[in-house]
Short mmCIF file of C-alpha atoms in Angstrom, two decimals:
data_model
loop_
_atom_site.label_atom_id
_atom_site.label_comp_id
_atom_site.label_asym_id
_atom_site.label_seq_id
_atom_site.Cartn_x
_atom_site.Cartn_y
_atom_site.Cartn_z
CA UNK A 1 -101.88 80.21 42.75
CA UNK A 2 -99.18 78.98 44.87
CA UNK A 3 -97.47 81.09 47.17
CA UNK A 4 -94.05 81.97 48.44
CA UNK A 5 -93.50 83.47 51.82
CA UNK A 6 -90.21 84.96 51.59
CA UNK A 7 -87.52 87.58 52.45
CA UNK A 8 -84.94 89.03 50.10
CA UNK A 9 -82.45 88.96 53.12
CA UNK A 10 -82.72 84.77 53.71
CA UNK A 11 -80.42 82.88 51.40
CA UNK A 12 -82.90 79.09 51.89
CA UNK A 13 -85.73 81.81 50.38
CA UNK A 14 -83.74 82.99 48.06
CA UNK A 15 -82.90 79.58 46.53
CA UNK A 16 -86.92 78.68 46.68
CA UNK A 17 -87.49 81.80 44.24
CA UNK A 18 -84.18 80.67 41.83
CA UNK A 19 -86.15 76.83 42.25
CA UNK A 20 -89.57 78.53 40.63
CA UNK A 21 -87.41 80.49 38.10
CA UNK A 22 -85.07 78.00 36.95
CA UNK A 23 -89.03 75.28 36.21
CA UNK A 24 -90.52 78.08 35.21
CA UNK A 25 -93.07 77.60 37.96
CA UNK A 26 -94.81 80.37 38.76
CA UNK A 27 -95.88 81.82 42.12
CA UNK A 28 -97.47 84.54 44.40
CA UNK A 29 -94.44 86.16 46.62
CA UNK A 30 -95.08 87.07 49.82
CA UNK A 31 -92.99 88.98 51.94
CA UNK A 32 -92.67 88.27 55.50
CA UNK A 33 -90.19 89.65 58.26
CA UNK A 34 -88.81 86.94 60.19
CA UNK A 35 -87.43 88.64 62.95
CA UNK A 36 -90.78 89.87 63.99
CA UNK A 37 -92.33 87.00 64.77
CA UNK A 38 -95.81 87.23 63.04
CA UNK A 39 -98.07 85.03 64.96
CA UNK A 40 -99.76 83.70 61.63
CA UNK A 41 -96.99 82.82 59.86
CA UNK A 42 -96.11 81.30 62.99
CA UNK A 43 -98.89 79.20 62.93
CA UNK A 44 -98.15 78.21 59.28
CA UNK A 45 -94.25 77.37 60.40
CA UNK A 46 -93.37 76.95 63.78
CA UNK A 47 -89.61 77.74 63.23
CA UNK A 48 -90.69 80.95 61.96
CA UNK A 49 -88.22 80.58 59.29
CA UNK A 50 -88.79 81.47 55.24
CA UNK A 51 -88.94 79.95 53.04
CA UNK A 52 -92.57 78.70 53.46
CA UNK A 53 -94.32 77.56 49.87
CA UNK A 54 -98.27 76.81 50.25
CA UNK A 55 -100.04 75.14 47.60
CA UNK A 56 -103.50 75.59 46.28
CA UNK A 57 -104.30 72.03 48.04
CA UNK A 58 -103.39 73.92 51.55
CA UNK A 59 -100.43 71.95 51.73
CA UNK A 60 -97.46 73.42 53.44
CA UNK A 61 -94.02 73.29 52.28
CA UNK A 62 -91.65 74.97 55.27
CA UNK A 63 -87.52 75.18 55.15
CA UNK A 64 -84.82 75.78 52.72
CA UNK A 65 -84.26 71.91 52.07
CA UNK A 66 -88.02 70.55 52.10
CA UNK A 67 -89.38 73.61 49.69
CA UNK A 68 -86.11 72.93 47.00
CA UNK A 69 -86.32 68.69 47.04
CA UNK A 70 -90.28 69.08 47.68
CA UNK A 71 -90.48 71.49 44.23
CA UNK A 72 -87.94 69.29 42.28
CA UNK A 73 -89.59 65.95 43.27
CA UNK A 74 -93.22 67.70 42.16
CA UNK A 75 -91.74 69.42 38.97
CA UNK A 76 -88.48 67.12 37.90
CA UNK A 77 -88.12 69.04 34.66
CA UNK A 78 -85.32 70.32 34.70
CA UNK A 79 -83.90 68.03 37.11
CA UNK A 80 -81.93 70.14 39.68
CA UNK A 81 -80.48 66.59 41.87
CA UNK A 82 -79.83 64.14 38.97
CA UNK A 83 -81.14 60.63 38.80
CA UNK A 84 -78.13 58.87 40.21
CA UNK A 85 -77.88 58.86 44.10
CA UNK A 86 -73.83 59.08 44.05
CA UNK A 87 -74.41 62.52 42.18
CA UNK A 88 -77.05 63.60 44.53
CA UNK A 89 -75.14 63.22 47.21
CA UNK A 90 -72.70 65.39 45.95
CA UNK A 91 -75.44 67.66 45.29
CA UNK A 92 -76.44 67.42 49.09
CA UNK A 93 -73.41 67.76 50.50
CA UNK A 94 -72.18 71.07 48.51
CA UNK A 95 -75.93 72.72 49.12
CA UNK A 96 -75.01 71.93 53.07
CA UNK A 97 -71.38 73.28 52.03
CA UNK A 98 -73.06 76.57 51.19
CA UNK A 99 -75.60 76.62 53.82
CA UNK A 100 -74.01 75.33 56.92
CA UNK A 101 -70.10 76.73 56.12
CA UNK A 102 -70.50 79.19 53.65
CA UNK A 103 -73.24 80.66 56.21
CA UNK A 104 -71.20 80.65 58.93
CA UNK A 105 -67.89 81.76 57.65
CA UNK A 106 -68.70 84.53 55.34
CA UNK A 107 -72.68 84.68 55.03
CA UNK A 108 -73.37 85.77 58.89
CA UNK A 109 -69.97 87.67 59.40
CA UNK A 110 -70.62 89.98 56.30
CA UNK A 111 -74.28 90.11 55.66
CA UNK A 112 -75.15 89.60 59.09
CA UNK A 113 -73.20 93.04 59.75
CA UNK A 114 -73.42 94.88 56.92
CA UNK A 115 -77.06 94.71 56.01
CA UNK A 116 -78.97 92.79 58.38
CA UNK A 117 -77.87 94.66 61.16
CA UNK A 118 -79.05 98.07 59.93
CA UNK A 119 -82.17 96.15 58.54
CA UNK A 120 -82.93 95.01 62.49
CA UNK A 121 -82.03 98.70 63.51
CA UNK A 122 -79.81 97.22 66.05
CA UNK A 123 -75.89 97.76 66.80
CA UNK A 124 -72.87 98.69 64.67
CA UNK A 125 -70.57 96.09 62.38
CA UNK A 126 -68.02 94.27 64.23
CA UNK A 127 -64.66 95.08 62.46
CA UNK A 128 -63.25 91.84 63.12
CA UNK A 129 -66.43 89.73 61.64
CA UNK A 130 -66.10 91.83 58.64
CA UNK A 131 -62.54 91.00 58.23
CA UNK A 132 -62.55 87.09 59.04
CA UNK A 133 -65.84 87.06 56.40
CA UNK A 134 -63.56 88.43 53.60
CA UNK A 135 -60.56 86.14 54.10
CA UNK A 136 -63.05 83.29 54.39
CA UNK A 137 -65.13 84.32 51.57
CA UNK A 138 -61.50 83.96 49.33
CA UNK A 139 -60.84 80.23 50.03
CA UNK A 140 -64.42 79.36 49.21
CA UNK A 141 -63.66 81.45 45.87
CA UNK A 142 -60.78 79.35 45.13
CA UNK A 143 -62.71 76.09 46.29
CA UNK A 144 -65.31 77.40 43.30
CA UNK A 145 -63.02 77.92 41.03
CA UNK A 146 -61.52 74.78 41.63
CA UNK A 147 -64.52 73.16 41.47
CA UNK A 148 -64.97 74.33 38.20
CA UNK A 149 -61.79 73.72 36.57
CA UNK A 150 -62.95 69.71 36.03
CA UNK A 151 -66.67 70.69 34.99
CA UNK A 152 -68.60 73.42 34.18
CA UNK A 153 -70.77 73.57 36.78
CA UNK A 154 -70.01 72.86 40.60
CA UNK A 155 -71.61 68.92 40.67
CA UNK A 156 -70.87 68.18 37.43
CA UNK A 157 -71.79 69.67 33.99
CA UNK A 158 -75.45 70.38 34.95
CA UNK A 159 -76.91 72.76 36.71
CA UNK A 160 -77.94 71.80 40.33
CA UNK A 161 -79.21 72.99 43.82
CA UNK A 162 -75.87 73.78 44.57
CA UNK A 163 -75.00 76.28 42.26
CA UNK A 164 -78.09 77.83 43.19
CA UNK A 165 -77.29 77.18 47.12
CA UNK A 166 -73.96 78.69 46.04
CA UNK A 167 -75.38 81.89 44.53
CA UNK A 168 -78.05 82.51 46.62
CA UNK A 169 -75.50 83.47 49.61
CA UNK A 170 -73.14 85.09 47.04
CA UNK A 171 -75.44 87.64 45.87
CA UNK A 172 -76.20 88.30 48.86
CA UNK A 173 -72.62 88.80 49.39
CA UNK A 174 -72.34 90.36 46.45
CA UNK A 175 -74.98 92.68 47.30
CA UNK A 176 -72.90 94.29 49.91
CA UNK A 177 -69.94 95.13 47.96
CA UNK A 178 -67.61 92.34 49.61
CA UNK A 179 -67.28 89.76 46.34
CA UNK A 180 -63.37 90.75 45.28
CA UNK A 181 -64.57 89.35 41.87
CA UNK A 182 -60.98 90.88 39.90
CA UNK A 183 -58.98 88.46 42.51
CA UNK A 184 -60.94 85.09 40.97
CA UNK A 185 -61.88 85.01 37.68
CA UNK A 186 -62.62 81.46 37.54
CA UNK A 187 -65.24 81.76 40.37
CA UNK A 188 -66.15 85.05 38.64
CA UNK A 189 -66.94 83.35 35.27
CA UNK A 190 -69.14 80.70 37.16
CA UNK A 191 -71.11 83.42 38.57
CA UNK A 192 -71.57 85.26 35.82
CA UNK A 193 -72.88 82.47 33.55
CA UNK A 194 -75.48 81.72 36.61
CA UNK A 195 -76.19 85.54 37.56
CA UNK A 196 -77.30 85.47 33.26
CA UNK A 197 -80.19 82.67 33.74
CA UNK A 198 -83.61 84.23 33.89
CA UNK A 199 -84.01 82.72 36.91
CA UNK A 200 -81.56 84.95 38.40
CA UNK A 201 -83.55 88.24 37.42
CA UNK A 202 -85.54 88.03 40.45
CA UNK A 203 -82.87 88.12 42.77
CA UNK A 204 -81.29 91.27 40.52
CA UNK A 205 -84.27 93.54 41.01
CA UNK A 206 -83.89 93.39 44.89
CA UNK A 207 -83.28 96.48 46.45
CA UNK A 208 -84.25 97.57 49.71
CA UNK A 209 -85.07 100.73 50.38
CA UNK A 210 -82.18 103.25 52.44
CA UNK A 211 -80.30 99.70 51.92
CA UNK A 212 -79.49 99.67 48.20
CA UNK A 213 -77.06 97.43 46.85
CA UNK A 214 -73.74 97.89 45.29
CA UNK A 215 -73.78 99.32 41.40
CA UNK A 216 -72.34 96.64 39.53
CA UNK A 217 -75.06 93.98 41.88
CA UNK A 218 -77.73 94.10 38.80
CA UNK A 219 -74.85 94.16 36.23
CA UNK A 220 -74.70 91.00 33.62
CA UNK A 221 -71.61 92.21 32.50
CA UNK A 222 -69.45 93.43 35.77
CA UNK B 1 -67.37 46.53 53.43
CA UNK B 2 -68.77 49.99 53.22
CA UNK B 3 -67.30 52.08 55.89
CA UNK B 4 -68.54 55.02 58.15
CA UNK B 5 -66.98 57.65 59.33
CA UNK B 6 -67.79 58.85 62.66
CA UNK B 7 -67.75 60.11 66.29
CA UNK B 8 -70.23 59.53 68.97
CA UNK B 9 -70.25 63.34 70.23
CA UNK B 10 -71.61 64.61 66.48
CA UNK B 11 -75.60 64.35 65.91
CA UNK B 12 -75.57 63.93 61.89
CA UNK B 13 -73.31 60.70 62.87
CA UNK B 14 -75.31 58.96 65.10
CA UNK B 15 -78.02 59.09 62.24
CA UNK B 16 -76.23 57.25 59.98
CA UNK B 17 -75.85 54.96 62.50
CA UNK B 18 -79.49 54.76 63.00
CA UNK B 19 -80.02 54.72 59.59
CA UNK B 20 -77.69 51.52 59.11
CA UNK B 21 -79.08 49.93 62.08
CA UNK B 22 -82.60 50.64 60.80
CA UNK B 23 -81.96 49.03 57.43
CA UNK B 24 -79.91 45.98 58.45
CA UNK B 25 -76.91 47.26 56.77
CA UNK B 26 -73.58 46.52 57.85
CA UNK B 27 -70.56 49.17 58.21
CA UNK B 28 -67.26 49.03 59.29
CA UNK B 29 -67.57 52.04 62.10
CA UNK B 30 -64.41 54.22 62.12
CA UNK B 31 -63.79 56.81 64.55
CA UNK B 32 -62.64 59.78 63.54
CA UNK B 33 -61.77 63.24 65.67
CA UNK B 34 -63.06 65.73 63.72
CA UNK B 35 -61.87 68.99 65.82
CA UNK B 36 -58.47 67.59 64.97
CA UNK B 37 -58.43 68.12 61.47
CA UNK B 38 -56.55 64.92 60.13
CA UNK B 39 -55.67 65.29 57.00
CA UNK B 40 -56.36 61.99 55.21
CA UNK B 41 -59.63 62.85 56.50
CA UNK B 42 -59.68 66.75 55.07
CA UNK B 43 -58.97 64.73 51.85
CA UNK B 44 -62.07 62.70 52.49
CA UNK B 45 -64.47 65.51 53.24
CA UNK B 46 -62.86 69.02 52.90
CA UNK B 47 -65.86 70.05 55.54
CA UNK B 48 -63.83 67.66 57.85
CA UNK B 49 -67.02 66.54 59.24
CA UNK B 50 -68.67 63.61 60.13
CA UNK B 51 -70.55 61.28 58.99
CA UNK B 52 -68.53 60.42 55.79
CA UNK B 53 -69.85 57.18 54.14
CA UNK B 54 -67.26 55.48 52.06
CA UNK B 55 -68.56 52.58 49.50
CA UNK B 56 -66.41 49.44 48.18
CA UNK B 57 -66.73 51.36 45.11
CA UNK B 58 -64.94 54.30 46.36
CA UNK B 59 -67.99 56.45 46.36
CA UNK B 60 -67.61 59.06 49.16
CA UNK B 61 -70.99 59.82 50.55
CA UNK B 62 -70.11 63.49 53.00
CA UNK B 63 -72.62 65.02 55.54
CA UNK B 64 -75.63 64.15 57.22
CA UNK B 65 -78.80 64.49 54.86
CA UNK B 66 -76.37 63.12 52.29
CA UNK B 67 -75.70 60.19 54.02
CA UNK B 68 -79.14 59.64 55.50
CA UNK B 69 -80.60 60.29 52.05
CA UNK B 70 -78.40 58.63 49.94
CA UNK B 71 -78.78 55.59 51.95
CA UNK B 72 -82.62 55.51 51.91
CA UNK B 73 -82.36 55.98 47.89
CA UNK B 74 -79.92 53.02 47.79
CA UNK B 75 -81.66 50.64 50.28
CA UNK B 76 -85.28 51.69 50.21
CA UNK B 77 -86.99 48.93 52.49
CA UNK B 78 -87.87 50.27 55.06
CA UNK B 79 -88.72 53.81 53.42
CA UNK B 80 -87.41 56.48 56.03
CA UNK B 81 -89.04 59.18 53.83
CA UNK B 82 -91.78 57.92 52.60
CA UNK B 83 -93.53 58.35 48.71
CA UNK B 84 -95.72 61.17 49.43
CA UNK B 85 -93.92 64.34 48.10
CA UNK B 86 -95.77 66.73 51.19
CA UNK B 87 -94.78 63.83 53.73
CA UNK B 88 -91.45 63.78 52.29
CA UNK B 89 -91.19 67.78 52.92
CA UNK B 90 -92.53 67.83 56.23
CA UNK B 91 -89.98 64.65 57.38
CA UNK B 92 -87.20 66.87 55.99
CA UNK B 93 -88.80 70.00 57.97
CA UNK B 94 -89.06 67.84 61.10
CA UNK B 95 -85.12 66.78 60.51
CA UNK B 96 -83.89 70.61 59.94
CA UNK B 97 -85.86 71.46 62.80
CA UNK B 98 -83.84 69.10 65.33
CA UNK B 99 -80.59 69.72 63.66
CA UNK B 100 -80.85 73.36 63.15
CA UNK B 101 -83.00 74.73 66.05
CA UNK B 102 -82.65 71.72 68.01
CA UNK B 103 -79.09 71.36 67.62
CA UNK B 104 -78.44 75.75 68.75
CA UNK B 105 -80.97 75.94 71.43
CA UNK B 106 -80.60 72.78 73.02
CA UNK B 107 -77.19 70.71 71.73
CA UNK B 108 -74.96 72.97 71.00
CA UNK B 109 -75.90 74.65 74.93
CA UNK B 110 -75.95 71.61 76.96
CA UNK B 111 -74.03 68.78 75.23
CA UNK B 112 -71.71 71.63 73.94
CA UNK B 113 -71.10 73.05 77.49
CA UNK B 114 -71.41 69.49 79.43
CA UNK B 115 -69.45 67.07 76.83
CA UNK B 116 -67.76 68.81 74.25
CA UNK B 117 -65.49 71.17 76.46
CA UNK B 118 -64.45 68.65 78.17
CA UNK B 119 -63.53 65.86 75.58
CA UNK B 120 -61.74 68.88 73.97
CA UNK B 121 -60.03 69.46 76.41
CA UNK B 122 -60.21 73.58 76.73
CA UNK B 123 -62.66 75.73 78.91
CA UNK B 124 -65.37 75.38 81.77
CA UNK B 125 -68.98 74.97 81.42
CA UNK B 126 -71.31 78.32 81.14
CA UNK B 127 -73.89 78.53 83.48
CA UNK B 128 -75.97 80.88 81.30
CA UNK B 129 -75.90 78.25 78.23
CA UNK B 130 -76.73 75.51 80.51
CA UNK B 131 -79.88 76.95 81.58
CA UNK B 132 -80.86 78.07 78.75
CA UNK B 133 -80.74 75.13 77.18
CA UNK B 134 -82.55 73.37 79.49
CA UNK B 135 -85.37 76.04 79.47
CA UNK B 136 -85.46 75.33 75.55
CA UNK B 137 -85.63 71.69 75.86
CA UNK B 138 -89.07 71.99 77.42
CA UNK B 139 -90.33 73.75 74.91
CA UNK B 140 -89.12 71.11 72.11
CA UNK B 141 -90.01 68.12 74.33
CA UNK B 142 -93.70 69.44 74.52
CA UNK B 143 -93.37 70.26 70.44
CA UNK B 144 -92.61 66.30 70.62
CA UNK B 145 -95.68 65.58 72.75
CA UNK B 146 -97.76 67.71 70.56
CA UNK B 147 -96.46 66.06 67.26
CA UNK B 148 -97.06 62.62 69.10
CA UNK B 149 -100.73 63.26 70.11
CA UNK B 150 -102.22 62.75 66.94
CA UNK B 151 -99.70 60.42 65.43
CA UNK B 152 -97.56 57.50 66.76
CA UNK B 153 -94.49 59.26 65.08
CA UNK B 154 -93.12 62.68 64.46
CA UNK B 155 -94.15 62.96 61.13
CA UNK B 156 -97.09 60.62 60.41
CA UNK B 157 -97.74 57.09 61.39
CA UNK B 158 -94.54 55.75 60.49
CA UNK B 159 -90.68 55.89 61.82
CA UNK B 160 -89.08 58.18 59.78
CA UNK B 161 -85.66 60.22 59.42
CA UNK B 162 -87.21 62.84 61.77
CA UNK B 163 -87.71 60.37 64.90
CA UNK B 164 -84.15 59.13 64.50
CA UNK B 165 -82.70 63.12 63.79
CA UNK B 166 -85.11 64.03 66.70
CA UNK B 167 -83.14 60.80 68.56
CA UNK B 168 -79.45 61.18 67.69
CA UNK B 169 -79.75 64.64 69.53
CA UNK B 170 -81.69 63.74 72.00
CA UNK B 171 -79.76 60.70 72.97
CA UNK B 172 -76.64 63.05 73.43
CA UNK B 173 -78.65 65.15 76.06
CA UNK B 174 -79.83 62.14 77.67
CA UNK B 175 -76.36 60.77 77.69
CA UNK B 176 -75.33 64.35 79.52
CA UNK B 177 -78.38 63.11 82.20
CA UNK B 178 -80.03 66.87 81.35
CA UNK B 179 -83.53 65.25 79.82
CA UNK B 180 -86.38 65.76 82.83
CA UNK B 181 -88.07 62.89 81.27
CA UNK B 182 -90.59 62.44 84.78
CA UNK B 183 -92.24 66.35 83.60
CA UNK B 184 -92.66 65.34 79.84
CA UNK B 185 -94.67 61.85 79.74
CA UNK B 186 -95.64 61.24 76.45
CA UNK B 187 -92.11 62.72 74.72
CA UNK B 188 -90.90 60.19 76.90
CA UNK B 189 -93.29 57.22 75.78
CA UNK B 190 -92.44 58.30 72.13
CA UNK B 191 -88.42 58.36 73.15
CA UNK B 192 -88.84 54.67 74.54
CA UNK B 193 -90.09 52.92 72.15
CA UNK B 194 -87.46 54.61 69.34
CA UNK B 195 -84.72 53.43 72.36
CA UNK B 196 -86.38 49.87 72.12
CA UNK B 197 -85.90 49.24 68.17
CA UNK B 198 -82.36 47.59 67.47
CA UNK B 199 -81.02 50.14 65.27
CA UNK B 200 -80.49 51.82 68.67
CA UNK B 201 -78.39 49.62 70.36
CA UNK B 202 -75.03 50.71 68.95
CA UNK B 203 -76.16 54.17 70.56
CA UNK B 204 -76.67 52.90 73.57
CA UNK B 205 -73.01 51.14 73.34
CA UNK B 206 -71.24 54.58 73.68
CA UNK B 207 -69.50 55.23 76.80
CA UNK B 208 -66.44 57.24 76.42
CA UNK B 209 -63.79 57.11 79.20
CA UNK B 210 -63.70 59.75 81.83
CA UNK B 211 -67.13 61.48 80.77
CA UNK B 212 -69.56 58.51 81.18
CA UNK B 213 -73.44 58.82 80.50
CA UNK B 214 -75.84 58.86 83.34
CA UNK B 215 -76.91 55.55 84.99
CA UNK B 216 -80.49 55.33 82.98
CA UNK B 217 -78.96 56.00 79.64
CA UNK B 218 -78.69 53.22 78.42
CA UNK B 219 -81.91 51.65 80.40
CA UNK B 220 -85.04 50.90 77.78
CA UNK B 221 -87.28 50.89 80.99
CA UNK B 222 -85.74 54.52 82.41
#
């Protein structure tokens, strides 16, 4: 069977594993710590980075991008880019949206110091990270919910890679505690439309161990 | 005429560039400042990055695998990607690499320190990022030589979106004059030729006033 080398903590995995879900594909999961710098997953991707999908042919799939196009292009049904390249584009550029801003502006400042932090076993959470992460994370609420105002999902009325891009680092957020869900409820009834897809229930039964999430995080109805 | 958005300081720009050049397309170039927020721009790309693609249709192409994809779907002689679903993956692993990895240990260090400050206008070069950036460019240039020892290109036997990610970054350090091409041979015999093929030329045209590039720079025999 194929397999997924992964980490509940890395949003590009996390999207690889909502990918599988959302085909129906199904895989064995691996779980590797990137930060420790395993010399044989090193040897299967040099950036040391998960997501990393091997196939029973021995071929190797490595990054967040290349495993989510590489899966769609190899299983197109359902078809997570669309057909036409004006709508892919969009696609593209909201999935980079997620992953390069997103990342940067609330992803690292609030996940990176809340639970990855304590996960590493190194230092304490910078106060002022924390609080630039939650005033970020509410304009890319309202840029959600505006989003979503025109269609139902954030691309257009289909599902894509960016609503998974999208709520692959908002779990994650969401994880922590830090979504202020009560002060959007447009972005809130996104989520919780995506957060009830089976391919979602994956993400839901994470829980590390001294590192548990926040009650509502498994909740359909929060 | 389709028009591009861009500025010769940002990596995922120059790629477009390439890309154009590569497939005989013509753009009108635009140059825009993206540190200075302009707002016609903002309304453009809310990222307020570059590259932006804008078609005589009005279709707004935003970001750099957008762009670079988009226009290999659109104009697909010659293929940048490639058919091959696992050759497609490892292209796109090859382009994260240099624009994610790439871009913090080496760009963001060196071109960041050397170039950016300065064109910006605020701060003085750090001596730590400057050396270690050039401590991680060795390592990538031999990752280079070690790609190009089995194959004529990055990724396979063909030019593909990873030699001309690999070269819009690389071209920026070059431009800095921090590339110690003499201690890395065959990187350098792989750089050549990709600084030989026309789509480079409009590359080698940039020269901004009061932080020119190093004599060889623009030099195919360097």
């Amino acid at each position: 069977m194929r397999r997924l080398f992964h980490h509940w903590l890395y949003p590009g995995a996390r999207l690889a594993r909502l990918v599988l879900g959302e085909k129906g594909l199904e895989a064995e999961l691996r779980v590797v710590t990137p930060w420790l710098r395993d010399e044989a997953f090193l040897a299967l991707n040099p950036a040391g980075e998960v997501p990393v999908l091997v196939e029973d042919s021995g071929a190797v799939i490595a990054g967040t991008q290349a495993v989510a196009e590489y899966l769609d292009e190899m299983h197109p049904d359902p078809p997570l880019l669309g057909a036409d390249p004006v709508v892919r584009a969009e696609v593209r550029r909201l999935v980079a949206w997620f992953d390069t801003g997103f990342r940067r502006e609330v992803t690292e400042p609030l996940v990176g110091q809340k639970l990855a932090l304590r996960l590493m076993g190194n230092g304490t959470p910078d106060s002022r990270a924390l609080r630039a992460g939650r005033a970020n994370l509410g304009t890319h609420l309202s840029y959600i919910a505006w989003l979503t105002e025109a269609n139902r999902w954030l691309a257009g009325n289909r599902l894509t890679l960016a609503d998974l891009m999208a709520g692959a680092h908002l779990s994650l957020v969401d994880y922590a505690g830090d979504v202020p869900w009560e002060d959007h409820p447009a972005a809130k009834d996104w989520y919780m439309v995506l957060k009830s897809r089976p391919c979602f229930r994956t993400l839901l039964a994470d829980s590390e161990p001294g590192l548990r999430p926040v009650k509502h995080y498994a909740d359909l109805d929060f």
